Amino acid sequence: MNFLKRWGQFMMLGAKAHAKWEIGVSNTIFSDRKRLIILGLLTIPILLGGFAFADQIGEALPKLLGGKKAYGPAYYSTTIFVISIFIGLCAGLITGCIGAGGGFIIAPALMSAGVKGILAVGTDLFHIFAKAIMGSVIHRKLGNVSVALAMVFLIGAIIGATFGGIINRVLYEINPILSDAFITSVYSLMLGFLGIYAMTDFLKAKMAQRAEFHGRDAHGGKVEGAEMGSLPKKLQAVNIPPRVKFDYDLTPEGRSISWLFLVLSGVLVGLTAAIMGVGGGFLTFPIFVYVLGVSSMTTVGTDIFQIVFTAGYASISQYAIYGFIFYTLAMGMLLGSLVGIQIGAVVTKVVPGITIRGFYAVTVLAGFLNRIFALPAKLSSLGIISISKKTGAVLDSIGVWALFIVIAIFAVWIFGTFFTNIGLLKGEEARS
């Protein structure tokens, strides 16, 4: 039980760290006119001409880039583009309002909308990569990036992403339903741990009538990672050369750790990113700070650095060249998420923190129910369990409706809060 709690807390810390990156990227794009123009130039063809020439564009795309003869439809579609904007918008609202990654719901939502699991993963990765490139703030964070740390970590991340992509593609080649079942199972486990922890945390806070997040800074304002736990100390004491040095700002001689642990950590992050399509950023922060003993200052800069390369490598080399990216979908999600993050971030000024935490717990659990209810029909199709097609379809429908109803209610609530508090948001003192 203690392990489940720790793993849930571990994931929550990662989700919050990744959300900070998402919010930073969104703010960077919206504060730069040139970036907004580029975004507009990328989306105008979709909005004006893509729908009218959907079939021609689908035929014109090379097979390896996702034309109509590729593994799945990567060409333009009015319906799927609108759905992708809605999914991206809701994910952005969650990220901006709650301060924890809303990206966890993207792949489940896409799969519920009829997109194959491997396409959902590849598209989500590409969307993260596009967002990272457009809103890159690396030049502002270079002072906190340990290049040596990042490069050794990326060796492992590339290895992990390669194996993750191979696993997804091999399973798809064997049986597309097997691929969906595998991705669904992984999401069920991850969302289950995160959702149970988030709900437990919310209920404890509700009982205590406290609006602070349970995972607040445990060092009384000190830099996370400045004081290491027992595990980082043990790992840094292992002398397997060569060693990588970092954090010279914290100690005169800096800290160092064996390259082996960095590579292994990179493998885990890359593997998870390629299998789930979430970029891996939600794992990098807790691994660096609480396992490897890297300060949060160095971790933030290095994480930004690795997301660009990990998501880029995984999305292009493992999915794009095999036709597993839905480009229209990716652009729709990018547009929706950027707008959603801005609105969600503003709403936090007038909503009690405990309410936000409750919504996040419910949303993650809805994602968990969505995937766990979708699993029986897939397992039945594979002959692993025996249930009727009707029963499987009913369970799947329950999961789909549960997710989209919760997301829709959350979106309506945020927009309602936003419009009813415009006066307060324009200058009146916000309620804490």
C-alpha positions as semicolon CSV with decimal commas, in nm:
position;residue;x (nm);y (nm);z (nm)
1;M;0,000;0,000;0,000
2;N;0,288;0,234;0,085
3;F;0,441;0,158;-0,257
4;L;0,117;0,256;-0,433
5;K;0,105;0,582;-0,240
6;R;0,467;0,663;-0,321
7;W;0,421;0,580;-0,688
8;G;0,108;0,795;-0,706
9;Q;0,290;1,084;-0,539
10;F;0,585;1,031;-0,774
11;M;0,356;1,062;-1,076
12;M;0,177;1,366;-0,934
13;L;0,505;1,551;-0,886
14;G;0,594;1,470;-1,245
15;A;0,254;1,578;-1,375
16;K;0,289;1,915;-1,200
17;A;0,640;1,966;-1,334
18;H;0,533;1,884;-1,689
19;A;0,238;2,122;-1,657
20;K;0,477;2,404;-1,565
21;W;0,664;2,335;-1,887
22;E;0,337;2,337;-2,087
23;I;0,229;2,666;-1,931
24;G;0,571;2,819;-1,995
25;V;0,558;2,713;-2,359
26;S;0,207;2,854;-2,405
27;N;0,305;3,186;-2,246
28;T;0,614;3,207;-2,466
29;I;0,411;3,155;-2,784
30;F;0,136;3,400;-2,691
31;S;0,384;3,668;-2,585
32;D;0,572;3,657;-2,916
33;R;0,404;3,800;-3,225
34;K;0,635;3,614;-3,462
35;R;0,546;3,279;-3,306
36;L;0,176;3,357;-3,333
37;I;0,219;3,444;-3,701
38;I;0,398;3,113;-3,760
39;L;0,118;2,929;-3,580
40;G;-0,137;3,106;-3,797
41;L;0,050;3,023;-4,116
42;L;0,057;2,656;-4,016
43;T;-0,316;2,638;-3,945
44;I;-0,466;2,864;-4,213
45;P;-0,429;2,599;-4,487
46;I;-0,614;2,353;-4,267
47;L;-0,894;2,596;-4,184
48;L;-0,941;2,736;-4,535
49;G;-0,843;2,469;-4,781
50;G;-0,791;2,144;-4,597
51;F;-1,155;2,050;-4,568
52;A;-1,239;2,120;-4,930
53;F;-0,953;1,913;-5,064
54;A;-0,937;1,638;-4,803
55;D;-0,937;1,348;-5,048
56;Q;-0,681;1,506;-5,280
57;I;-0,445;1,582;-4,992
58;G;-0,483;1,229;-4,859
59;E;-0,393;1,086;-5,198
60;A;-0,102;1,326;-5,246
61;L;0,072;1,242;-4,918
62;P;0,340;0,972;-4,959
63;K;0,257;0,640;-4,800
64;L;0,535;0,673;-4,544
65;L;0,403;1,013;-4,435
66;G;0,052;0,893;-4,371
67;G;-0,136;0,902;-4,698
68;K;-0,459;0,708;-4,748
69;K;-0,265;0,386;-4,805
70;A;-0,072;0,413;-4,480
71;Y;-0,167;0,229;-4,163
72;G;-0,429;0,484;-4,067
73;P;-0,593;0,806;-4,192
74;A;-0,352;1,097;-4,152
75;Y;-0,529;1,313;-4,408
76;Y;-0,768;1,603;-4,346
77;S;-1,112;1,556;-4,198
78;T;-1,349;1,826;-4,076
79;T;-1,499;1,616;-3,798
80;I;-1,173;1,485;-3,659
81;F;-1,017;1,831;-3,672
82;V;-1,299;1,979;-3,464
83;I;-1,274;1,689;-3,218
84;S;-0,898;1,738;-3,190
85;I;-0,942;2,108;-3,106
86;F;-1,194;2,014;-2,836
87;I;-0,962;1,749;-2,688
88;G;-0,664;1,985;-2,696
89;L;-0,873;2,265;-2,545
90;C;-0,987;2,047;-2,255
91;A;-0,638;1,913;-2,194
92;G;-0,512;2,273;-2,193
93;L;-0,785;2,383;-1,950
94;I;-0,684;2,103;-1,712
95;T;-0,315;2,189;-1,740
96;G;-0,363;2,564;-1,698
97;C;-0,625;2,552;-1,425
98;I;-0,500;2,257;-1,221
99;G;-0,128;2,294;-1,277
100;A;-0,094;1,922;-1,347
101;G;-0,056;1,757;-1,683
102;G;-0,378;1,735;-1,880
103;G;-0,190;1,542;-2,148
104;F;-0,281;1,218;-1,974
105;I;-0,631;1,236;-2,119
106;I;-0,527;1,305;-2,480
107;A;-0,448;0,952;-2,598
108;P;-0,750;0,796;-2,418
109;A;-0,977;1,066;-2,563
110;L;-0,841;1,014;-2,914
111;M;-0,886;0,638;-2,885
112;S;-1,241;0,693;-2,762
113;A;-1,302;0,910;-3,070
114;G;-1,209;0,616;-3,293
115;V;-0,839;0,679;-3,352
116;K;-0,619;0,368;-3,336
117;G;-0,400;0,354;-3,027
118;I;-0,072;0,367;-3,216
119;L;-0,193;0,669;-3,416
120;A;-0,304;0,840;-3,094
121;V;0,041;0,786;-2,940
122;G;0,233;0,901;-3,247
123;T;0,011;1,205;-3,294
124;D;0,037;1,307;-2,929
125;L;0,417;1,282;-2,948
126;F;0,425;1,493;-3,264
127;H;0,196;1,751;-3,104
128;I;0,431;1,775;-2,805
129;F;0,731;1,806;-3,036
130;A;0,565;2,083;-3,240
131;K;0,473;2,266;-2,922
132;A;0,827;2,231;-2,786
133;I;0,982;2,365;-3,106
134;M;0,741;2,659;-3,137
135;G;0,754;2,762;-2,774
136;S;1,109;2,661;-2,698
137;V;1,252;2,859;-2,407
138;I;1,585;2,680;-2,409
139;H;1,774;3,001;-2,478
140;R;1,639;3,144;-2,153
141;K;1,730;2,836;-1,952
142;L;2,077;2,759;-2,083
143;G;2,232;2,875;-1,757
144;N;2,054;2,592;-1,579
145;V;2,118;2,321;-1,836
146;S;2,387;2,066;-1,765
147;V;2,487;1,975;-2,119
148;A;2,686;1,671;-2,003
149;L;2,389;1,549;-1,796
150;A;2,148;1,604;-2,085
151;M;2,363;1,434;-2,349
152;V;2,426;1,118;-2,144
153;F;2,058;1,106;-2,049
154;L;1,958;1,140;-2,414
155;I;2,166;0,835;-2,505
156;G;1,935;0,630;-2,286
157;A;1,625;0,821;-2,398
158;I;1,695;0,744;-2,764
159;I;1,751;0,376;-2,684
160;G;1,429;0,363;-2,482
161;A;1,227;0,551;-2,743
162;T;1,352;0,315;-3,013
163;F;1,245;0,008;-2,820
164;G;0,913;0,168;-2,725
165;G;0,837;0,248;-3,087
166;I;0,937;-0,102;-3,196
167;I;0,714;-0,259;-2,930
168;N;0,411;-0,057;-3,043
169;R;0,473;-0,123;-3,413
170;V;0,540;-0,495;-3,372
171;L;0,224;-0,540;-3,167
172;Y;0,030;-0,348;-3,432
173;E;0,172;-0,567;-3,708
174;I;0,071;-0,879;-3,516
175;N;-0,279;-0,749;-3,448
176;P;-0,409;-0,390;-3,429
177;I;-0,642;-0,492;-3,146
178;L;-0,344;-0,631;-2,952
179;S;-0,171;-0,295;-2,993
180;D;-0,478;-0,109;-2,865
181;A;-0,513;-0,351;-2,573
182;F;-0,149;-0,301;-2,475
183;I;-0,166;0,080;-2,486
184;T;-0,500;0,070;-2,304
185;S;-0,352;-0,150;-2,030
186;V;-0,055;0,082;-1,980
187;Y;-0,283;0,384;-1,951
188;S;-0,514;0,198;-1,713
189;L;-0,227;0,130;-1,474
190;M;-0,080;0,480;-1,491
191;L;-0,412;0,662;-1,462
192;G;-0,524;0,425;-1,189
193;F;-0,222;0,503;-0,969
194;L;-0,243;0,876;-1,037
195;G;-0,622;0,897;-0,996
196;I;-0,635;0,707;-0,667
197;Y;-0,354;0,916;-0,523
198;A;-0,515;1,242;-0,642
199;M;-0,853;1,148;-0,496
200;T;-0,702;1,035;-0,165
201;D;-0,505;1,358;-0,146
202;F;-0,817;1,563;-0,221
203;L;-1,027;1,385;0,042
204;K;-0,761;1,434;0,309
205;A;-0,736;1,801;0,224
206;K;-1,114;1,835;0,222
207;M;-1,143;1,683;0,566
208;A;-0,872;1,912;0,698
209;Q;-1,020;2,210;0,511
210;R;-0,684;2,291;0,366
211;A;-0,640;2,416;0,011
212;E;-0,268;2,350;-0,016
213;F;-0,141;2,076;-0,243
214;H;-0,020;1,770;-0,047
215;G;0,299;1,757;-0,249
216;R;0,410;2,113;-0,157
217;D;0,778;2,201;-0,117
218;A;0,899;1,990;0,171
219;H;1,218;2,195;0,214
220;G;1,056;2,513;0,341
221;G;1,133;2,708;0,026
222;K;1,474;2,557;-0,040
223;V;1,565;2,430;-0,383
224;E;1,437;2,077;-0,441
225;G;1,730;1,844;-0,466
226;A;1,956;2,071;-0,258
227;E;1,912;1,828;0,030
228;M;1,923;1,473;-0,098
229;G;1,742;1,168;0,034
230;S;1,907;0,836;0,103
231;L;1,852;0,690;-0,245
232;P;2,028;0,970;-0,437
233;K;2,317;0,959;-0,190
234;K;2,356;0,585;-0,242
235;L;2,345;0,615;-0,621
236;Q;2,593;0,902;-0,628
237;A;2,828;0,699;-0,405
238;V;2,845;0,416;-0,661
239;N;3,175;0,456;-0,845
240;I;3,123;0,325;-1,198
241;P;3,322;0,549;-1,432
242;P;3,290;0,767;-1,621
243;R;3,108;1,005;-1,389
244;V;2,903;1,308;-1,495
245;K;2,936;1,628;-1,290
246;F;2,662;1,887;-1,231
247;D;2,516;2,136;-0,977
248;Y;2,828;2,345;-0,927
249;D;2,603;2,623;-0,793
250;L;2,503;2,416;-0,490
251;T;2,839;2,281;-0,382
252;P;3,188;2,416;-0,460
253;E;3,298;2,093;-0,629
254;G;2,959;2,010;-0,774
255;R;2,798;1,669;-0,763
256;S;2,857;1,367;-0,980
257;I;2,689;1,039;-1,067
258;S;2,777;0,739;-1,277
259;W;2,677;0,758;-1,642
260;L;2,504;0,420;-1,599
261;F;2,222;0,558;-1,385
262;L;2,166;0,847;-1,626
263;V;2,145;0,612;-1,923
264;L;1,907;0,376;-1,740
265;S;1,687;0,672;-1,640
266;G;1,688;0,791;-2,000
267;V;1,585;0,446;-2,121
268;L;1,284;0,449;-1,886
269;V;1,177;0,799;-1,991
270;G;1,224;0,728;-2,363
271;L;1,044;0,395;-2,340
272;T;0,747;0,551;-2,160
273;A;0,736;0,845;-2,402
274;A;0,731;0,621;-2,709
275;I;0,472;0,381;-2,569
276;M;0,232;0,635;-2,414
277;G;0,298;0,940;-2,631
278;V;0,324;1,181;-2,340
279;G;0,674;1,313;-2,407
280;G;0,830;1,158;-2,097
281;G;0,854;1,496;-1,926
282;F;0,630;1,385;-1,640
283;L;0,891;1,125;-1,537
284;T;1,207;1,331;-1,583
285;F;1,148;1,572;-1,295
286;P;1,083;1,319;-1,016
287;I;1,357;1,087;-1,143
288;F;1,618;1,363;-1,157
289;V;1,528;1,526;-0,824
290;Y;1,422;1,232;-0,605
291;V;1,619;0,943;-0,754
292;L;1,937;1,093;-0,902
293;G;1,968;1,389;-0,663
294;V;1,980;1,669;-0,924
295;S;1,860;2,012;-0,808
296;S;1,527;2,136;-0,947
297;M;1,702;2,436;-1,110
298;T;1,923;2,210;-1,319
299;T;1,638;1,963;-1,375
300;V;1,400;2,222;-1,524
301;G;1,649;2,340;-1,785
302;T;1,766;1,989;-1,869
303;D;1,407;1,862;-1,893
304;I;1,319;2,132;-2,148
305;F;1,626;2,030;-2,344
306;Q;1,544;1,658;-2,341
307;I;1,173;1,697;-2,427
308;V;1,259;1,859;-2,760
309;F;1,495;1,580;-2,860
310;T;1,312;1,283;-2,706
311;A;0,971;1,380;-2,845
312;G;1,124;1,480;-3,178
313;Y;1,322;1,160;-3,220
314;A;1,038;0,934;-3,108
315;S;0,767;1,104;-3,313
316;I;0,965;1,124;-3,636
317;S;1,183;0,812;-3,635
318;Q;0,938;0,574;-3,468
319;Y;0,600;0,697;-3,594
320;A;0,606;0,962;-3,869
321;I;0,810;0,765;-4,122
322;Y;0,578;0,467;-4,074
323;G;0,260;0,667;-4,128
324;F;0,150;0,665;-3,764
325;I;0,089;1,039;-3,722
326;F;-0,240;1,217;-3,776
327;Y;-0,115;1,566;-3,875
328;T;-0,452;1,740;-3,883
329;L;-0,524;1,605;-3,538
330;A;-0,188;1,725;-3,406
331;M;-0,248;2,082;-3,527
332;G;-0,597;2,085;-3,382
333;M;-0,468;1,971;-3,044
334;L;-0,190;2,230;-3,055
335;L;-0,436;2,512;-3,120
336;G;-0,682;2,393;-2,857
337;S;-0,426;2,329;-2,585
338;L;-0,253;2,666;-2,624
339;V;-0,583;2,852;-2,584
340;G;-0,704;2,623;-2,305
341;I;-0,390;2,672;-2,098
342;Q;-0,428;3,050;-2,109
343;I;-0,792;3,041;-1,997
344;G;-0,728;2,776;-1,731
345;A;-0,438;2,970;-1,582
346;V;-0,652;3,283;-1,549
347;V;-0,935;3,094;-1,377
348;T;-0,704;2,977;-1,097
349;K;-0,714;3,333;-0,963
350;V;-1,079;3,301;-0,861
351;V;-1,115;2,931;-0,776
352;P;-1,019;2,776;-0,441
353;G;-0,727;2,536;-0,468
354;I;-0,917;2,249;-0,307
355;T;-1,187;2,269;-0,577
356;I;-0,923;2,249;-0,848
357;R;-0,771;1,940;-0,687
358;G;-1,109;1,772;-0,668
359;F;-1,174;1,831;-1,037
360;Y;-0,834;1,693;-1,129
361;A;-0,890;1,375;-0,929
362;V;-1,230;1,319;-1,092
363;T;-1,090;1,385;-1,441
364;V;-0,800;1,143;-1,403
365;L;-1,031;0,876;-1,261
366;A;-1,265;0,932;-1,557
367;G;-0,969;0,865;-1,786
368;F;-0,893;0,552;-1,587
369;L;-1,254;0,430;-1,615
370;N;-1,248;0,509;-1,986
371;R;-0,952;0,281;-2,049
372;I;-1,044;0,006;-1,803
373;F;-1,397;-0,018;-1,952
374;A;-1,254;-0,031;-2,302
375;L;-1,027;-0,323;-2,215
376;P;-1,282;-0,612;-2,186
377;A;-1,397;-0,580;-2,549
378;K;-1,037;-0,579;-2,672
379;L;-0,940;-0,878;-2,457
380;S;-1,249;-1,061;-2,576
381;S;-1,156;-0,998;-2,940
382;L;-0,814;-1,146;-2,867
383;G;-0,972;-1,454;-2,707
384;I;-0,818;-1,382;-2,366
385;I;-1,155;-1,349;-2,191
386;S;-1,504;-1,454;-2,294
387;I;-1,780;-1,192;-2,304
388;S;-2,044;-1,115;-2,563
389;K;-1,983;-0,841;-2,820
390;K;-2,287;-0,659;-2,687
391;T;-2,152;-0,657;-2,332
392;G;-1,813;-0,538;-2,451
393;A;-1,972;-0,261;-2,656
394;V;-2,186;-0,149;-2,361
395;L;-1,885;-0,133;-2,128
396;D;-1,685;0,055;-2,390
397;S;-1,969;0,305;-2,437
398;I;-1,990;0,361;-2,061
399;G;-1,621;0,443;-2,053
400;V;-1,647;0,680;-2,350
401;W;-1,946;0,866;-2,208
402;A;-1,789;0,885;-1,860
403;L;-1,476;1,052;-1,997
404;F;-1,641;1,299;-2,232
405;I;-1,918;1,394;-1,989
406;V;-1,666;1,469;-1,713
407;I;-1,442;1,662;-1,953
408;A;-1,737;1,856;-2,094
409;I;-1,866;1,947;-1,746
410;F;-1,517;2,058;-1,647
411;A;-1,485;2,272;-1,961
412;V;-1,828;2,432;-1,913
413;W;-1,747;2,504;-1,548
414;I;-1,417;2,674;-1,636
415;F;-1,568;2,884;-1,913
416;G;-1,861;2,974;-1,688
417;T;-1,624;3,076;-1,410
418;F;-1,416;3,274;-1,656
419;F;-1,706;3,477;-1,801
420;T;-1,881;3,536;-1,468
421;N;-1,562;3,667;-1,310
422;I;-1,434;3,887;-1,593
423;G;-1,460;4,197;-1,376
424;L;-1,262;4,035;-1,097
425;L;-1,003;3,901;-1,339
426;K;-0,954;4,244;-1,493
427;G;-0,826;4,402;-1,177
428;E;-1,024;4,325;-0,865
429;E;-0,842;4,141;-0,589
430;A;-0,854;3,766;-0,655
431;R;-0,984;3,531;-0,392
432;S;-0,708;3,309;-0,254
